[in-house]
Short mmCIF file of N, CA, C and O in Angstrom, two decimals:
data_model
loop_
_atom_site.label_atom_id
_atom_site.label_comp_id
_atom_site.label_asym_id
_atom_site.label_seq_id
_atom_site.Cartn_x
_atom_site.Cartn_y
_atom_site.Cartn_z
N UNK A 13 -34.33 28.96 -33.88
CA UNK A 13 -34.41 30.12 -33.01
C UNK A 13 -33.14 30.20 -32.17
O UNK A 13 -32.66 29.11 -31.83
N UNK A 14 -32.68 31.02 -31.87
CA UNK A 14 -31.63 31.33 -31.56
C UNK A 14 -31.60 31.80 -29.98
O UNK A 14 -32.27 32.80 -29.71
N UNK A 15 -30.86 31.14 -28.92
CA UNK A 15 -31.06 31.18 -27.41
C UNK A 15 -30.04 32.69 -27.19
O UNK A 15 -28.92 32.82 -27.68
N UNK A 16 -30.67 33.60 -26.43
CA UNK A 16 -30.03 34.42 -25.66
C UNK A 16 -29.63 33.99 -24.13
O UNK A 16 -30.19 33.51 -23.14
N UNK A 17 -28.35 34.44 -24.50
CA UNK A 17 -27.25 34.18 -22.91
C UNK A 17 -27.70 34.96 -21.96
O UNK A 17 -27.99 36.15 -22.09
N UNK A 18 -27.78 34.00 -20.54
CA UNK A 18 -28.30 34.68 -19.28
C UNK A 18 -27.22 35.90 -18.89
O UNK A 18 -27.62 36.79 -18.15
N UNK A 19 -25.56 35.95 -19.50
CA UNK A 19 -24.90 37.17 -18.41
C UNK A 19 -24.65 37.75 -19.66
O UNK A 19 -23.46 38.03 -19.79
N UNK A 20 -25.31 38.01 -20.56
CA UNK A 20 -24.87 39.36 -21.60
C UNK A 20 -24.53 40.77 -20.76
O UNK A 20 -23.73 41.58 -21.24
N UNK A 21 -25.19 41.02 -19.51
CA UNK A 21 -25.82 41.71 -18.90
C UNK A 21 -24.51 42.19 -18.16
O UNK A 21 -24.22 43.39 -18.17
N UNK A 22 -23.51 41.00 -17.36
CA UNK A 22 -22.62 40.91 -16.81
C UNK A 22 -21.36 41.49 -17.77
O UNK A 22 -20.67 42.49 -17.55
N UNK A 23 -21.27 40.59 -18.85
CA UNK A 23 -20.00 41.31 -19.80
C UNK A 23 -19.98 42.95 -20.63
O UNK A 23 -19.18 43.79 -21.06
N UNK A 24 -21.57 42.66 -20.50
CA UNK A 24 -21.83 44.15 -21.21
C UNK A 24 -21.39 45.69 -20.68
O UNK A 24 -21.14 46.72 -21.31
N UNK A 25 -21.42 45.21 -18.58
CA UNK A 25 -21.35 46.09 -17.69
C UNK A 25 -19.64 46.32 -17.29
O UNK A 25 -18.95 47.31 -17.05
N UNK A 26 -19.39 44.88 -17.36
CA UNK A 26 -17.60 44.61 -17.27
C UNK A 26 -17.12 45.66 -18.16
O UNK A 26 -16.66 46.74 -17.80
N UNK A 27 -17.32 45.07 -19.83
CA UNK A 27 -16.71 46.16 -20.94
C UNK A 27 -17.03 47.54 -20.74
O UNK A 27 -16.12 48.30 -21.05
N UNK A 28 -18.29 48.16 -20.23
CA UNK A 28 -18.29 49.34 -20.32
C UNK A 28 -17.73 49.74 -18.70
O UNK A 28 -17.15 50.82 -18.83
N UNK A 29 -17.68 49.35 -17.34
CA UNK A 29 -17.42 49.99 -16.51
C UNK A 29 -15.75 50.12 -16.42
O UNK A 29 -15.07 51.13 -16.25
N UNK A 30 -15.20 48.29 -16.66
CA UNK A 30 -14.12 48.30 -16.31
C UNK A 30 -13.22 48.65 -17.94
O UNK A 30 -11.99 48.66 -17.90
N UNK A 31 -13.83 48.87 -19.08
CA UNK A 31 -12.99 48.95 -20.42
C UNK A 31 -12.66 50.95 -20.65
O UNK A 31 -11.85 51.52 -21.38
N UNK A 32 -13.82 51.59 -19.57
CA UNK A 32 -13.05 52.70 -19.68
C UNK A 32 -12.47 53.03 -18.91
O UNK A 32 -11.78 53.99 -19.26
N UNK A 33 -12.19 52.45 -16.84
CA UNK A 33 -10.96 52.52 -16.64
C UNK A 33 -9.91 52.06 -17.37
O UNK A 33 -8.77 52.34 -16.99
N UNK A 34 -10.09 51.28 -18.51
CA UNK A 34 -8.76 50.61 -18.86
C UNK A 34 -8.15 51.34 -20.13
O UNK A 34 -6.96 51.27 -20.44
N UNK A 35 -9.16 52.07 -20.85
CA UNK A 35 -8.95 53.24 -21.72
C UNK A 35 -8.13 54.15 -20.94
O UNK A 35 -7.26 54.65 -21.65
N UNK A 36 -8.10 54.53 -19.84
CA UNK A 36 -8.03 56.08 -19.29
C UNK A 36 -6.59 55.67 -19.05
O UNK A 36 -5.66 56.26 -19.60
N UNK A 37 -6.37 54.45 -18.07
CA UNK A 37 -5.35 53.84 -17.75
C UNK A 37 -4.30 53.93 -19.25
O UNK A 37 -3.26 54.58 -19.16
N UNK A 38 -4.57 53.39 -20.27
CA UNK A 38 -4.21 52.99 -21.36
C UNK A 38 -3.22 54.00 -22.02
O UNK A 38 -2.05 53.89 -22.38
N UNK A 39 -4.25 55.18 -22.06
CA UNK A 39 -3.74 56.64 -22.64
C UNK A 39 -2.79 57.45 -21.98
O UNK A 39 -2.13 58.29 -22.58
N UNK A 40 -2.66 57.12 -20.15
CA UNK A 40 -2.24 57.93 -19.70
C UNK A 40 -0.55 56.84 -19.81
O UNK A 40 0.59 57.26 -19.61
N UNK A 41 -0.87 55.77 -20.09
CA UNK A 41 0.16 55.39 -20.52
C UNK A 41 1.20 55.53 -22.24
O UNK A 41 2.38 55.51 -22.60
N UNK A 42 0.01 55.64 -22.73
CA UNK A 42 1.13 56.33 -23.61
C UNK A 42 1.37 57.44 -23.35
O UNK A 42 2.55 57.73 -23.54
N UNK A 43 0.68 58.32 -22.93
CA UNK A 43 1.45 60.07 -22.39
C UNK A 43 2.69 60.06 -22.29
O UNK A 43 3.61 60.68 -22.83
N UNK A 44 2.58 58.86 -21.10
CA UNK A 44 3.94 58.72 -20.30
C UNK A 44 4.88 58.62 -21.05
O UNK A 44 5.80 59.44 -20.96
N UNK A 45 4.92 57.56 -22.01
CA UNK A 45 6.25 56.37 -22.38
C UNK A 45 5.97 57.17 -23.71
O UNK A 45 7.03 57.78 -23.84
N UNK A 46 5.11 57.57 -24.86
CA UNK A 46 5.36 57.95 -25.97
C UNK A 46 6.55 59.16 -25.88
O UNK A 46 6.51 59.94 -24.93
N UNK A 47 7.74 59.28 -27.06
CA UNK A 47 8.76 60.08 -27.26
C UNK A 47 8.16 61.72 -26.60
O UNK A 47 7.26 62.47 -26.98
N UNK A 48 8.87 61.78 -25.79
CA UNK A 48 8.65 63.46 -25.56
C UNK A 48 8.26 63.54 -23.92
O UNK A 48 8.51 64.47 -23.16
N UNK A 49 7.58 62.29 -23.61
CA UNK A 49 6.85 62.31 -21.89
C UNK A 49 5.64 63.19 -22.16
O UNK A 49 4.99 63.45 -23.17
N UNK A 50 5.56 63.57 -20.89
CA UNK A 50 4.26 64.67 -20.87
C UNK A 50 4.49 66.26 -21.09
O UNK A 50 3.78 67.12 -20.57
N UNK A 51 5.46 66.49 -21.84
CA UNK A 51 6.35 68.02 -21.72
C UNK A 51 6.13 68.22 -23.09
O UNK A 51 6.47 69.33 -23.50
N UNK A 52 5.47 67.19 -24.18
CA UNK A 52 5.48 67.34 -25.63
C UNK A 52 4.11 68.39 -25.62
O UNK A 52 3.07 67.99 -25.09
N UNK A 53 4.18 69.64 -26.18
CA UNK A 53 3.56 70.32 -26.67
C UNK A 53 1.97 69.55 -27.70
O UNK A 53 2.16 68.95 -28.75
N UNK A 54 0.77 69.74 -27.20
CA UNK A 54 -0.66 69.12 -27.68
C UNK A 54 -0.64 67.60 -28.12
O UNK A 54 -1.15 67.17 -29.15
N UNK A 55 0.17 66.73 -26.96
CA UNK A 55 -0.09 65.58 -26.66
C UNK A 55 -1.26 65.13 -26.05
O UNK A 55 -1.69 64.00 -26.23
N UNK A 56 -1.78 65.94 -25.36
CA UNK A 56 -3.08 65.73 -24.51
C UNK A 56 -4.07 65.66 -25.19
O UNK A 56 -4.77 64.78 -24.70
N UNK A 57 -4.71 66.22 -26.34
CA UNK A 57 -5.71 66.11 -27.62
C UNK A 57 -5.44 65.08 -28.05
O UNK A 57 -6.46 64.58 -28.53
N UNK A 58 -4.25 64.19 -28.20
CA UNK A 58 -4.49 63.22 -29.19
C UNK A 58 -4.39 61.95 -27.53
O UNK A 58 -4.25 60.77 -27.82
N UNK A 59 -4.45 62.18 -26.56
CA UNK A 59 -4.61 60.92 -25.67
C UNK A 59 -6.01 61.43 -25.36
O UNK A 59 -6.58 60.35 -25.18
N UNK A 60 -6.62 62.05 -25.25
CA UNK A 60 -7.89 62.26 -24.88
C UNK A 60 -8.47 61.92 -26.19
O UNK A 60 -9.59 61.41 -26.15
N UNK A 61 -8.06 62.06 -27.07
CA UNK A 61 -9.22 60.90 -28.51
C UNK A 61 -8.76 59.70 -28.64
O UNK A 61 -9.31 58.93 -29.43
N UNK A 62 -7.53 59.26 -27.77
CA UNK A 62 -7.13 57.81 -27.80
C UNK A 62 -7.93 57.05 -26.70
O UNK A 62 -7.85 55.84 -26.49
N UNK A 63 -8.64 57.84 -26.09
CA UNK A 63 -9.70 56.94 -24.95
C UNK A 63 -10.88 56.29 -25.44
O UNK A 63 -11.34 55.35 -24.80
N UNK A 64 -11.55 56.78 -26.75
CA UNK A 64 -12.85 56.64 -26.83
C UNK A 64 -12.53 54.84 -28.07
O UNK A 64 -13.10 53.75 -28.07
N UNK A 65 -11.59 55.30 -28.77
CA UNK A 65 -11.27 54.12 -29.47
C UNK A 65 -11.04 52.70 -28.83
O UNK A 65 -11.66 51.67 -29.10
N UNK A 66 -9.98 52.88 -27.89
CA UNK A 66 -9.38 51.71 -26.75
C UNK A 66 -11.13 51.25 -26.07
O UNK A 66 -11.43 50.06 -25.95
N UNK A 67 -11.93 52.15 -25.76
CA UNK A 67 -13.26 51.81 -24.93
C UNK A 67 -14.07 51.46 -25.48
O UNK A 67 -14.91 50.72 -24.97
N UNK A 68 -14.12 51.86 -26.81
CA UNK A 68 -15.61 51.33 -27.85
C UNK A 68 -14.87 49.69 -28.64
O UNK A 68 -15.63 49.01 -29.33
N UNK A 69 -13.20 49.15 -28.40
CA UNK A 69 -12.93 48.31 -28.54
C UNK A 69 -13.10 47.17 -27.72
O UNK A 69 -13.35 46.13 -28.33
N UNK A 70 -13.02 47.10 -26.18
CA UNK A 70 -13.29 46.54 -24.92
C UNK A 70 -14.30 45.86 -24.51
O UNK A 70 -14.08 44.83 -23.88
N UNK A 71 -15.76 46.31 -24.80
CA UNK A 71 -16.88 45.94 -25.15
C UNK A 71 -16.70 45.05 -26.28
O UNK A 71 -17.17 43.96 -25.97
N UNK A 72 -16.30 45.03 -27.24
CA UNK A 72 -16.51 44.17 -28.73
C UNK A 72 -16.13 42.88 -27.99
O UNK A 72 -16.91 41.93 -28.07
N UNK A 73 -14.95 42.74 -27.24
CA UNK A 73 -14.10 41.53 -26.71
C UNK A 73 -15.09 40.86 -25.83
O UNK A 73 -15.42 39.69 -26.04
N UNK A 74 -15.59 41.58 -24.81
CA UNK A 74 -16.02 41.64 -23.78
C UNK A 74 -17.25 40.05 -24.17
O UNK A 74 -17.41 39.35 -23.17
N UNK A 75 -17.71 39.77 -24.93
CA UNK A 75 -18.78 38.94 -25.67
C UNK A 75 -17.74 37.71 -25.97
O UNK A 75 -18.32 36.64 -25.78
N UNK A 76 -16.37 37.56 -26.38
CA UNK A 76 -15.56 36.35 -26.65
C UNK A 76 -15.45 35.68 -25.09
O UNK A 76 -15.14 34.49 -25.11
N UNK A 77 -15.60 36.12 -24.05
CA UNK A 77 -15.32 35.26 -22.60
C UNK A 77 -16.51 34.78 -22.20
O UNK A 77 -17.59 35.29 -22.51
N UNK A 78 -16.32 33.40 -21.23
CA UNK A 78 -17.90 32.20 -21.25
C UNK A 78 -18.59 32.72 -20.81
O UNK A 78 -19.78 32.58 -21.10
N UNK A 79 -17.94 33.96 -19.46
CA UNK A 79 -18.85 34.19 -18.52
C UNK A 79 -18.74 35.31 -18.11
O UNK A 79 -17.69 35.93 -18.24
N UNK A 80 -19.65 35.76 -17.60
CA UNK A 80 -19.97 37.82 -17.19
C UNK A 80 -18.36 37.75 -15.86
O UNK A 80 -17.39 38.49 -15.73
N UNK A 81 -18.76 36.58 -15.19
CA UNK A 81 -17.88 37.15 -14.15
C UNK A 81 -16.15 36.77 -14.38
O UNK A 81 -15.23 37.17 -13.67
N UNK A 82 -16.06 35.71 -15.84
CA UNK A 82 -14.73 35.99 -16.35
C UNK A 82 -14.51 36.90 -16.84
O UNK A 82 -13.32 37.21 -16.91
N UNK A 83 -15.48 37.78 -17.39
CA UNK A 83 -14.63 39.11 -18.05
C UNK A 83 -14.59 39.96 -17.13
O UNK A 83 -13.56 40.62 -17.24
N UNK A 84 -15.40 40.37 -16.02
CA UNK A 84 -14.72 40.83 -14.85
C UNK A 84 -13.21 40.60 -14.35
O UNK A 84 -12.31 41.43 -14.26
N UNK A 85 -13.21 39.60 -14.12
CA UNK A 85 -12.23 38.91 -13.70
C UNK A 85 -10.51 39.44 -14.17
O UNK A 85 -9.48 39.67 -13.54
N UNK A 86 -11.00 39.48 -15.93
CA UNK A 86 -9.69 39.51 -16.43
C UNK A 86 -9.55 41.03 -16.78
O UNK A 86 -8.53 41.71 -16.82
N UNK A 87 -11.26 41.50 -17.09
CA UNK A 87 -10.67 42.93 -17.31
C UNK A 87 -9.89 44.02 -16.09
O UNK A 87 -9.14 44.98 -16.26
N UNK A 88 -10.49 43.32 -14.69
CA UNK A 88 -10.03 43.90 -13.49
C UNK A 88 -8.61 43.58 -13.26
O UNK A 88 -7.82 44.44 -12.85
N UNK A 89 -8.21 42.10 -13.58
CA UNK A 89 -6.69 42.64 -13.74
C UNK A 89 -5.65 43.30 -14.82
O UNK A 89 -4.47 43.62 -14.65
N UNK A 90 -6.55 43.39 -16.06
CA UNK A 90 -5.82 43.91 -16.95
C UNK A 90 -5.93 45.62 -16.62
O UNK A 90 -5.25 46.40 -17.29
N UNK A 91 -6.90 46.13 -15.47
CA UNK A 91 -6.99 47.00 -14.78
C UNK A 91 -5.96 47.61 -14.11
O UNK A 91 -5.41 48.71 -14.15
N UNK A 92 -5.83 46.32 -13.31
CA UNK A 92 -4.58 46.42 -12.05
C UNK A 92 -3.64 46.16 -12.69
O UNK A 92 -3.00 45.88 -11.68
N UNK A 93 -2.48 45.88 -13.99
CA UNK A 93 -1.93 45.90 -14.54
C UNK A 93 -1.46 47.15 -14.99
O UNK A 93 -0.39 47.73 -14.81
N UNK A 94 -2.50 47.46 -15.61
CA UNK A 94 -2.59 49.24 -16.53
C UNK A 94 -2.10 49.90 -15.10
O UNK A 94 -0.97 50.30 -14.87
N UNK A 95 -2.54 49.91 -14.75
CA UNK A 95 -2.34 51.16 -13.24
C UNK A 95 -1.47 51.19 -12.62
O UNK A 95 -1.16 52.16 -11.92
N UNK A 96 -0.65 49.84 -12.74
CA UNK A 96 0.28 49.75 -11.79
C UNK A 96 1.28 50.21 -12.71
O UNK A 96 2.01 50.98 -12.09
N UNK A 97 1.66 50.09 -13.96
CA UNK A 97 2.29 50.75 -14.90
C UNK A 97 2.33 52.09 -14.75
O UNK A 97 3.33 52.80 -14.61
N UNK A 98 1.01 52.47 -14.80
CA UNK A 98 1.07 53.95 -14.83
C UNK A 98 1.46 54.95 -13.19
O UNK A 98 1.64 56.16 -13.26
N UNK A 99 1.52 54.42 -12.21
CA UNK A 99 2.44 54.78 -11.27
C UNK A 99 3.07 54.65 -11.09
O UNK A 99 3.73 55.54 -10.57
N UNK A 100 3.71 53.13 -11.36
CA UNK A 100 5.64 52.97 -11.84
C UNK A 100 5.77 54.41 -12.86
O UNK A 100 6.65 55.23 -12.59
N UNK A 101 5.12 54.56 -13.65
CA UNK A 101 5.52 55.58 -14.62
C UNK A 101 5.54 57.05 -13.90
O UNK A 101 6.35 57.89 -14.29
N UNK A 102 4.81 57.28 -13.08
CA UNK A 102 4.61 58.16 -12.36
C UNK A 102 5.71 58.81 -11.35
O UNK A 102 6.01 59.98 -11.13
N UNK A 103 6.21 57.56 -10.82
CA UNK A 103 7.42 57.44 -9.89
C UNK A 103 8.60 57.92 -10.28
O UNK A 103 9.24 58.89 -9.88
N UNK A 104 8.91 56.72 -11.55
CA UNK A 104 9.99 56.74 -12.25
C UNK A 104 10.35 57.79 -13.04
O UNK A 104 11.55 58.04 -13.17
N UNK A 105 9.37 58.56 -13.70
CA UNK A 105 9.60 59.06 -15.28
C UNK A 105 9.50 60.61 -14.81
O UNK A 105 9.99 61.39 -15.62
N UNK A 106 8.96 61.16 -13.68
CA UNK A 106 9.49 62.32 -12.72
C UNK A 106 10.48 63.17 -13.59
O UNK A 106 11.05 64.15 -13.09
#
């Protein structure tokens, strides 16, 4: 018989709360940096279907870390990572 883990509960909530800030983050980074910037004519259709892929991937991972509150942990800075990119990009790419 096979034991179920007490923080499925924890990583499950990590991947889905913090994996689609990190989608949104993700996309708006390629906007940025992909050839053209944000001035490329129906770039926005293909980053708005690049969110759902990056987010339904995040969760899959989310189950490889020991513990609910390590994948917090790392997805929140791979959070604060993404973001901070994307306002350097913001700043800079003007």
């Amino acid at each position: 018989m096979t034991r179920i883990r007490r923080d499925w509960v924890g990583k499950t909530s990590a991947g889905a709360v913090l994996g689609f800030s990190l989608a949104l983050a993700l996309a708006g980074l390629f906007a940025w940096l992909s050839p053209g910037g944000l001035a490329t004519p129906n770039k926005f259709q293909l980053v708005m279907w690049l969110v759902a892929p990056i987010w339904l991937t995040t969760p899959r991972f989310c189950f490889l870390f020991y513990s609910g509150i390590r994948a917090w942990l790392w997805l929140g800075a791979a959070n604060l990572l993404a973001y901070a990119g994307l306002f350097a990009c913001r700043l800079l790419l003007r």
